[in-house]
Amino acid sequence: MIIYDRFSLKNYNTFGIDATARYFVEVTTIEELQDILENNSYPRKILIGGGSNMLLTDYIDALFIHVNLKGKQIVSQDDNNVIVKVMAGENWHNMVMWAIDHDFGGLENMSLIPGNTGTAPIQNIGAYGVELKDCFVSCEAVRIEDQQLVTLSKEECQFGYRDSFFKNEGKDKYVITSVTFSFTKKNHNINSSYGAIENQLLKESISNPTIKDISNAVITIRQSKLPDPKELGNSGSFFKNPIVTKEIFTRFSTTYPEAPFYKVSEDYYKIPAGWLIEQCGFKGKRFGDAGVHKNQALVLVNYDSATGKDILDLAAKIIKEVKRKFEIEISPEVNLIK
Ligand code: EPU
């Protein structure tokens, strides 16, 4: 293991922020990970996978550990299902494509999400009506405290909307090393009810979609709305969609009957933050090198050399304006690392 001193993280975060890590190391085996976690010479350690859900500030006085564990393994299968263990450092989208190529169904609605497999459970990634938890069986993780490799069940992971145990009680206590999924081999559970997917399939005159058709539709939709981090630095949705009480929602929808919404339960409603931000006039706006994407106001972008602070200042401006106009508080989905 080589420990680099003052290392640029520009190529390790999809926002493309040129932040400097005090130290940086890449681990390719669980043993290496355990060794470095045990090493007391570095008081602050930060784990980094695909770097797709973090906003880095300019200089971070910590050891960054890049988890680059690779491999996929079929654990068991019967006529209907296959259980696959995927190591944390596998790129999420490549893994989804691999599953589709084998006609393993379940994750096709989550095609083209940036990032690595091992970090996906932390925020229970989701898109177009499906969340990671829907295929999740368990994950293995190294407990930072004693470097033991442990298995966490689906229940233990406490998944919620962009939320899990790893963002709450488990925060900064575990490093996920692999994720085990259950895929369907036949009778796939095709999930095409999300409006944008339905429209896309209609456009292509596909009435009985396969998992490959769903994946292609999702890829087309995402490419039309979401910027490719390789071309324009971004971290996907920067904000979460706010979930409000029925009382707040009723007041809101009386004033804005045209606003889109999703009913979460009898008592709670989710309002698309992208709509709120667009109504505040931010969509497509640029402030120096930080901006709001032209096709999806939930996404903040780095045109070239925005700093973490530039992005944060813009986020603060947006939060304040949404609050002023709608009396609704929106909060970031990405993790701020400072
Ligand atoms: N909308 C606007 N203006 C915008 C963006 C959205 O009016 O600039 C409206 C749309 O017209 C639509 C509604 O808001 O009526 C919802 O938009 P969309 O379907 O694009 O989804 P979203 O709620 O904005 C969420 C996820 C995305 C995910 C999509 C599709 C969150 C925070 N974001 O966005 O996830 O791809 O649904 O399932 O839940 C991500 O997390 O990085 C991400 C991209």
Short mmCIF file of C-alpha atoms and ligand atoms in Angstrom, two decimals:
data_model
loop_
_atom_site.label_atom_id
_atom_site.label_comp_id
_atom_site.label_asym_id
_atom_site.label_seq_id
_atom_site.Cartn_x
_atom_site.Cartn_y
_atom_site.Cartn_z
CA MET A 1 0.00 0.00 0.00
CA ILE A 2 1.37 3.38 -0.96
CA ILE A 3 0.32 6.30 1.18
CA TYR A 4 0.37 9.49 -0.85
CA ASP A 5 1.01 12.86 0.72
CA ARG A 6 -1.08 15.89 -0.33
CA PHE A 7 -3.08 14.15 -3.01
CA SER A 8 -5.51 15.80 -5.43
CA LEU A 9 -8.97 14.26 -5.25
CA LYS A 10 -10.15 15.84 -8.50
CA ASN A 11 -10.43 12.47 -10.26
CA TYR A 12 -12.01 10.78 -7.26
CA ASN A 13 -15.20 12.85 -6.92
CA THR A 14 -17.80 13.21 -9.66
CA PHE A 15 -18.21 16.91 -8.84
CA GLY A 16 -14.63 17.29 -10.11
CA ILE A 17 -13.67 19.50 -7.15
CA ASP A 18 -9.90 19.90 -6.96
CA ALA A 19 -9.68 19.29 -3.21
CA THR A 20 -6.46 18.13 -1.57
CA ALA A 21 -6.33 15.21 0.83
CA ARG A 22 -3.61 15.35 3.48
CA TYR A 23 -3.05 11.62 2.80
CA PHE A 24 -4.51 9.12 0.35
CA VAL A 25 -4.33 5.34 0.07
CA GLU A 26 -6.00 2.77 -2.15
CA VAL A 27 -6.96 -0.64 -0.74
CA THR A 28 -7.61 -3.65 -2.96
CA THR A 29 -8.07 -6.38 -0.33
CA ILE A 30 -10.04 -6.66 2.90
CA GLU A 31 -6.78 -7.33 4.78
CA GLU A 32 -5.29 -4.07 3.50
CA LEU A 33 -8.43 -2.27 4.60
CA GLN A 34 -8.24 -3.84 8.07
CA ASP A 35 -4.55 -2.94 8.37
CA ILE A 36 -5.01 0.69 7.50
CA LEU A 37 -8.05 1.03 9.77
CA GLU A 38 -6.00 -0.40 12.64
CA ASN A 39 -3.15 2.03 12.03
CA ASN A 40 -3.28 4.75 14.66
CA SER A 41 -0.90 7.17 12.93
CA TYR A 42 -3.81 8.71 11.08
CA PRO A 43 -6.36 10.11 13.50
CA ARG A 44 -8.95 11.01 10.89
CA LYS A 45 -9.89 8.57 8.15
CA ILE A 46 -12.43 9.14 5.40
CA LEU A 47 -13.69 6.40 3.11
CA ILE A 48 -14.16 7.10 -0.56
CA GLY A 49 -15.77 4.84 -3.15
CA GLY A 50 -16.97 6.27 -6.46
CA GLY A 51 -17.06 9.78 -4.96
CA SER A 52 -20.49 10.35 -6.48
CA ASN A 53 -22.36 11.60 -3.46
CA MET A 54 -19.91 13.89 -1.72
CA LEU A 55 -19.00 17.52 -1.80
CA LEU A 56 -15.41 18.13 -0.80
CA THR A 57 -14.05 21.36 0.59
CA ASP A 58 -10.65 22.56 -0.53
CA TYR A 59 -8.16 20.97 1.88
CA ILE A 60 -9.07 18.06 4.07
CA ASP A 61 -6.76 17.10 6.89
CA ALA A 62 -7.43 13.36 6.82
CA LEU A 63 -6.35 10.06 5.32
CA PHE A 64 -8.66 9.20 2.42
CA ILE A 65 -9.07 5.45 1.96
CA HIS A 66 -10.18 4.58 -1.56
CA VAL A 67 -12.00 1.25 -1.36
CA ASN A 68 -11.18 -0.56 -4.58
CA LEU A 69 -12.24 -4.14 -3.85
CA LYS A 70 -13.24 -5.93 -7.07
CA GLY A 71 -15.18 -9.04 -8.00
CA LYS A 72 -18.63 -10.59 -8.46
CA GLN A 73 -19.65 -14.03 -7.39
CA ILE A 74 -22.80 -16.10 -7.83
CA VAL A 75 -23.47 -17.42 -4.33
CA SER A 76 -26.47 -19.64 -5.07
CA GLN A 77 -29.35 -20.02 -7.48
CA ASP A 78 -32.50 -21.95 -8.20
CA ASP A 79 -34.88 -21.85 -11.16
CA ASN A 80 -36.30 -18.47 -10.22
CA ASN A 81 -33.65 -16.45 -8.40
CA VAL A 82 -29.93 -15.92 -8.27
CA ILE A 83 -27.99 -14.54 -5.34
CA VAL A 84 -24.91 -12.52 -6.30
CA LYS A 85 -22.23 -11.04 -4.09
CA VAL A 86 -20.63 -7.91 -5.52
CA MET A 87 -17.49 -6.34 -4.08
CA ALA A 88 -17.70 -2.71 -2.98
CA GLY A 89 -15.35 -1.24 -5.60
CA GLU A 90 -17.35 -2.51 -8.59
CA ASN A 91 -18.83 0.36 -10.59
CA TRP A 92 -22.62 0.38 -10.03
CA HIS A 93 -23.69 0.85 -13.65
CA ASN A 94 -21.28 -1.78 -14.99
CA MET A 95 -22.65 -4.20 -12.40
CA VAL A 96 -26.25 -3.46 -13.47
CA MET A 97 -25.25 -3.99 -17.14
CA TRP A 98 -23.62 -7.30 -16.22
CA ALA A 99 -26.85 -8.41 -14.52
CA ILE A 100 -28.95 -7.42 -17.54
CA ASP A 101 -26.56 -9.21 -19.92
CA HIS A 102 -27.18 -12.38 -17.88
CA ASP A 103 -30.95 -11.64 -17.88
CA PHE A 104 -30.87 -11.16 -14.09
CA GLY A 105 -33.69 -8.77 -13.23
CA GLY A 106 -34.24 -6.25 -10.44
CA LEU A 107 -31.88 -3.32 -10.81
CA GLU A 108 -32.66 -2.24 -14.41
CA ASN A 109 -34.55 0.89 -13.28
CA MET A 110 -31.34 1.99 -11.60
CA SER A 111 -29.18 1.94 -14.73
CA LEU A 112 -26.60 4.69 -15.20
CA ILE A 113 -26.46 5.84 -11.56
CA PRO A 114 -22.89 7.01 -10.93
CA GLY A 115 -20.82 5.60 -8.09
CA ASN A 116 -19.74 2.24 -6.74
CA THR A 117 -21.72 -0.72 -5.44
CA GLY A 118 -20.31 -0.52 -1.92
CA THR A 119 -21.53 2.99 -1.25
CA ALA A 120 -24.99 2.48 -2.79
CA PRO A 121 -26.59 1.09 0.41
CA ILE A 122 -25.52 4.10 2.49
CA GLN A 123 -28.17 6.30 0.93
CA ASN A 124 -30.32 3.44 -0.43
CA ILE A 125 -29.98 4.76 -3.98
CA GLY A 126 -33.15 4.80 -6.01
CA ALA A 127 -34.60 5.86 -9.33
CA TYR A 128 -37.77 5.44 -11.40
CA GLY A 129 -39.80 3.61 -8.80
CA VAL A 130 -37.14 1.18 -7.53
CA GLU A 131 -34.68 1.41 -4.66
CA LEU A 132 -31.58 -0.63 -3.88
CA LYS A 133 -33.38 -2.18 -0.90
CA ASP A 134 -35.80 -3.96 -3.27
CA CYS A 135 -33.02 -6.38 -4.37
CA PHE A 136 -30.84 -6.21 -1.30
CA VAL A 137 -30.15 -9.36 0.73
CA SER A 138 -27.26 -8.35 3.01
CA CYS A 139 -23.90 -6.67 3.03
CA GLU A 140 -20.53 -7.32 4.57
CA ALA A 141 -18.64 -4.54 6.26
CA VAL A 142 -15.51 -4.03 8.31
CA ARG A 143 -16.39 -2.52 11.68
CA ILE A 144 -13.95 0.35 12.11
CA GLU A 145 -13.67 0.01 15.90
CA ASP A 146 -12.24 -3.54 15.94
CA GLN A 147 -11.68 -4.23 12.18
CA GLN A 148 -13.95 -7.29 12.33
CA LEU A 149 -15.71 -8.34 9.13
CA VAL A 150 -19.42 -8.50 9.94
CA THR A 151 -22.61 -9.22 7.98
CA LEU A 152 -25.56 -6.87 8.16
CA SER A 153 -29.03 -8.08 7.20
CA LYS A 154 -31.60 -6.02 5.34
CA GLU A 155 -33.44 -5.31 8.61
CA GLU A 156 -30.24 -4.16 10.29
CA CYS A 157 -29.60 -1.73 7.44
CA GLN A 158 -32.89 0.12 8.22
CA PHE A 159 -33.43 1.44 4.71
CA GLY A 160 -35.60 4.51 4.10
CA TYR A 161 -35.87 7.17 1.39
CA ARG A 162 -32.21 8.06 0.66
CA ASP A 163 -31.50 6.79 4.15
CA SER A 164 -30.10 3.83 6.09
CA PHE A 165 -28.45 2.71 9.32
CA PHE A 166 -25.14 3.87 7.76
CA LYS A 167 -26.35 7.49 7.78
CA ASN A 168 -27.60 7.27 11.37
CA GLU A 169 -26.40 5.02 14.25
CA GLY A 170 -23.92 3.32 11.93
CA LYS A 171 -22.44 6.56 10.61
CA ASP A 172 -18.62 6.44 10.34
CA LYS A 173 -18.58 3.04 12.07
CA TYR A 174 -18.48 0.61 9.12
CA VAL A 175 -16.82 0.21 5.75
CA ILE A 176 -19.00 -1.80 3.37
CA THR A 177 -16.88 -4.35 1.55
CA SER A 178 -19.52 -6.23 -0.47
CA VAL A 179 -23.23 -6.21 -1.19
CA THR A 180 -25.34 -9.31 -1.86
CA PHE A 181 -28.34 -8.99 -4.19
CA SER A 182 -31.18 -11.28 -5.16
CA PHE A 183 -32.07 -11.11 -8.86
CA THR A 184 -34.92 -12.76 -10.71
CA LYS A 185 -34.02 -15.22 -13.49
CA LYS A 186 -37.51 -15.39 -14.97
CA ASN A 187 -40.94 -13.81 -14.40
CA HIS A 188 -39.15 -10.51 -13.95
CA ASN A 189 -40.99 -7.92 -11.96
CA ILE A 190 -41.13 -5.26 -14.68
CA ASN A 191 -41.56 -1.83 -13.15
CA SER A 192 -42.62 0.54 -15.92
CA SER A 193 -45.29 2.53 -14.11
CA TYR A 194 -43.12 5.60 -13.55
CA GLY A 195 -44.50 8.30 -15.89
CA ALA A 196 -41.23 9.05 -17.68
CA ILE A 197 -40.63 5.34 -18.41
CA GLU A 198 -44.17 4.82 -19.69
CA ASN A 199 -43.76 7.76 -22.06
CA GLN A 200 -40.40 6.56 -23.31
CA LEU A 201 -41.71 3.03 -24.01
CA LEU A 202 -44.74 4.48 -25.76
CA LYS A 203 -42.46 6.59 -27.95
CA GLU A 204 -40.62 3.42 -28.98
CA SER A 205 -43.87 1.45 -29.37
CA ILE A 206 -42.77 -1.15 -26.83
CA SER A 207 -45.75 -2.74 -25.12
CA ASN A 208 -44.16 -5.77 -23.44
CA PRO A 209 -40.85 -4.45 -22.17
CA THR A 210 -37.97 -6.72 -21.22
CA ILE A 211 -35.52 -5.72 -18.47
CA LYS A 212 -33.18 -4.58 -21.25
CA ASP A 213 -35.94 -2.32 -22.67
CA ILE A 214 -36.49 -0.79 -19.23
CA SER A 215 -32.78 -0.22 -18.80
CA ASN A 216 -32.52 1.40 -22.25
CA ALA A 217 -35.51 3.65 -21.48
CA VAL A 218 -33.97 4.72 -18.16
CA ILE A 219 -30.63 5.40 -19.85
CA THR A 220 -32.35 7.57 -22.49
CA ILE A 221 -34.31 9.51 -19.83
CA ARG A 222 -31.29 10.02 -17.59
CA GLN A 223 -29.10 11.14 -20.51
CA SER A 224 -31.72 13.70 -21.51
CA LYS A 225 -32.08 15.18 -18.01
CA LEU A 226 -28.96 14.49 -16.02
CA PRO A 227 -25.47 15.67 -16.89
CA ASP A 228 -22.73 13.06 -17.39
CA PRO A 229 -20.18 13.65 -14.62
CA LYS A 230 -17.39 12.97 -17.14
CA GLU A 231 -18.52 16.01 -19.11
CA LEU A 232 -19.90 18.27 -16.38
CA GLY A 233 -19.02 17.79 -12.72
CA ASN A 234 -22.04 16.97 -10.57
CA SER A 235 -23.26 14.72 -7.84
CA GLY A 236 -26.73 13.78 -9.10
CA SER A 237 -29.55 15.22 -7.03
CA PHE A 238 -27.91 17.68 -4.69
CA PHE A 239 -31.06 17.97 -2.56
CA LYS A 240 -33.59 15.49 -1.23
CA ASN A 241 -37.24 15.89 -2.12
CA PRO A 242 -38.82 17.30 1.05
CA ILE A 243 -41.41 15.18 2.82
CA VAL A 244 -44.04 17.37 4.50
CA THR A 245 -47.05 16.78 6.71
CA LYS A 246 -50.56 16.67 5.26
CA GLU A 247 -51.28 20.01 6.88
CA ILE A 248 -48.34 21.77 5.20
CA PHE A 249 -49.10 20.00 1.94
CA THR A 250 -52.74 21.12 1.93
CA ARG A 251 -51.71 24.72 2.44
CA PHE A 252 -49.06 24.40 -0.29
CA SER A 253 -51.28 22.70 -2.86
CA THR A 254 -54.07 25.21 -2.38
CA THR A 255 -51.68 27.98 -3.39
CA TYR A 256 -49.88 25.88 -6.05
CA PRO A 257 -52.43 23.39 -7.42
CA GLU A 258 -50.21 22.78 -10.47
CA ALA A 259 -47.27 21.49 -8.39
CA PRO A 260 -46.33 17.81 -8.82
CA PHE A 261 -46.31 15.65 -5.67
CA TYR A 262 -46.20 12.04 -4.46
CA LYS A 263 -48.31 10.78 -1.61
CA VAL A 264 -46.01 8.93 0.81
CA SER A 265 -48.72 7.86 3.30
CA GLU A 266 -52.01 9.18 4.69
CA ASP A 267 -50.09 11.80 6.67
CA TYR A 268 -47.09 12.66 4.50
CA TYR A 269 -46.46 14.03 1.02
CA LYS A 270 -43.27 14.40 -0.98
CA ILE A 271 -42.79 17.50 -3.11
CA PRO A 272 -40.16 17.52 -5.89
CA ALA A 273 -37.43 19.93 -4.82
CA GLY A 274 -36.55 20.34 -8.52
CA TRP A 275 -39.93 21.97 -9.09
CA LEU A 276 -39.54 24.29 -6.08
CA ILE A 277 -36.06 25.34 -7.21
CA GLU A 278 -37.19 25.91 -10.77
CA GLN A 279 -40.07 28.11 -9.55
CA CYS A 280 -37.50 30.22 -7.71
CA GLY A 281 -35.85 30.93 -11.05
CA PHE A 282 -32.61 29.02 -10.48
CA LYS A 283 -32.83 26.44 -13.26
CA GLY A 284 -29.96 26.88 -15.74
CA LYS A 285 -28.45 29.77 -13.75
CA ARG A 286 -24.69 30.05 -13.42
CA PHE A 287 -22.76 31.81 -10.65
CA GLY A 288 -19.09 31.77 -11.61
CA ASP A 289 -18.23 28.11 -12.14
CA ALA A 290 -21.07 26.81 -9.95
CA GLY A 291 -24.51 26.40 -11.47
CA VAL A 292 -27.92 24.77 -11.51
CA HIS A 293 -28.36 22.28 -14.33
CA LYS A 294 -30.48 23.44 -17.26
CA ASN A 295 -32.60 20.28 -17.48
CA GLN A 296 -32.95 19.28 -13.82
CA ALA A 297 -32.91 21.93 -11.11
CA LEU A 298 -32.10 19.37 -8.40
CA VAL A 299 -28.62 18.98 -9.81
CA LEU A 300 -25.85 21.46 -9.05
CA VAL A 301 -22.94 21.49 -11.48
CA ASN A 302 -19.28 22.48 -11.55
CA TYR A 303 -18.53 24.09 -14.92
CA ASP A 304 -14.76 23.85 -14.42
CA SER A 305 -13.03 25.08 -11.33
CA ALA A 306 -15.76 25.71 -8.76
CA THR A 307 -14.57 25.09 -5.22
CA GLY A 308 -16.57 23.21 -2.62
CA LYS A 309 -17.35 26.58 -1.07
CA ASP A 310 -18.73 27.96 -4.37
CA ILE A 311 -21.15 25.02 -4.56
CA LEU A 312 -22.09 25.35 -0.89
CA ASP A 313 -22.74 29.09 -1.24
CA LEU A 314 -25.05 28.38 -4.16
CA ALA A 315 -26.82 25.63 -2.21
CA ALA A 316 -27.34 28.02 0.73
CA LYS A 317 -28.78 30.66 -1.60
CA ILE A 318 -31.23 28.10 -3.04
CA ILE A 319 -32.29 26.76 0.37
CA LYS A 320 -32.94 30.30 1.58
CA GLU A 321 -34.99 31.29 -1.46
CA VAL A 322 -37.10 28.10 -1.42
CA LYS A 323 -37.78 28.70 2.27
CA ARG A 324 -38.74 32.33 1.64
CA LYS A 325 -41.07 31.58 -1.26
CA PHE A 326 -42.68 28.31 -0.11
CA GLU A 327 -41.95 28.07 3.64
CA ILE A 328 -40.51 24.64 2.93
CA GLU A 329 -37.06 23.61 4.08
CA ILE A 330 -35.02 21.58 1.59
CA SER A 331 -31.82 19.83 2.63
CA PRO A 332 -28.80 18.42 0.81
CA GLU A 333 -28.64 14.79 -0.18
CA VAL A 334 -24.88 14.80 -0.71
CA ASN A 335 -22.41 14.46 2.13
CA LEU A 336 -20.32 17.48 2.88
CA ILE A 337 -16.73 16.55 3.69
CA LYS A 338 -14.67 19.26 5.34
N1 EPU B 1 -39.32 18.95 -11.90
C1 EPU B 1 -39.41 20.28 -12.27
N2 EPU B 1 -38.26 20.97 -12.52
C2 EPU B 1 -37.03 20.39 -12.43
C3 EPU B 1 -36.93 19.02 -12.04
C4 EPU B 1 -38.09 18.33 -11.77
O1 EPU B 1 -40.49 20.84 -12.37
O2 EPU B 1 -36.05 21.08 -12.69
C5 EPU B 1 -40.55 18.18 -11.69
C6 EPU B 1 -40.74 17.18 -12.85
O3 EPU B 1 -41.40 17.76 -13.92
C7 EPU B 1 -41.57 16.11 -12.19
C8 EPU B 1 -41.09 16.11 -10.75
O4 EPU B 1 -40.44 17.38 -10.55
O5 EPU B 1 -42.92 16.43 -12.20
C9 EPU B 1 -40.13 14.96 -10.47
O6 EPU B 1 -39.02 15.04 -11.34
P1 EPU B 1 -38.14 13.75 -11.75
O7 EPU B 1 -39.03 12.65 -12.19
O8 EPU B 1 -37.06 14.20 -12.65
O9 EPU B 1 -37.56 13.23 -10.38
P2 EPU B 1 -36.97 14.00 -9.11
O10 EPU B 1 -37.95 13.85 -8.00
O11 EPU B 1 -36.56 15.36 -9.49
C10 EPU B 1 -35.85 11.83 -8.15
C11 EPU B 1 -34.51 11.39 -7.63
C12 EPU B 1 -33.54 11.15 -8.79
C13 EPU B 1 -34.12 10.08 -9.67
C14 EPU B 1 -35.51 10.55 -10.16
C15 EPU B 1 -36.23 9.51 -10.96
C16 EPU B 1 -34.29 12.39 -5.43
C17 EPU B 1 -33.61 13.39 -4.59
N3 EPU B 1 -33.97 12.38 -6.71
O12 EPU B 1 -35.67 13.11 -8.78
O13 EPU B 1 -32.34 10.64 -8.22
O14 EPU B 1 -33.29 9.81 -10.78
O15 EPU B 1 -36.36 10.87 -9.03
O16 EPU B 1 -36.63 8.47 -10.12
O17 EPU B 1 -35.11 11.61 -4.91
C18 EPU B 1 -30.15 11.18 -7.44
O18 EPU B 1 -30.54 10.83 -6.33
O19 EPU B 1 -28.97 11.58 -7.64
C19 EPU B 1 -31.10 11.19 -8.54
C20 EPU B 1 -30.78 11.67 -9.76
#
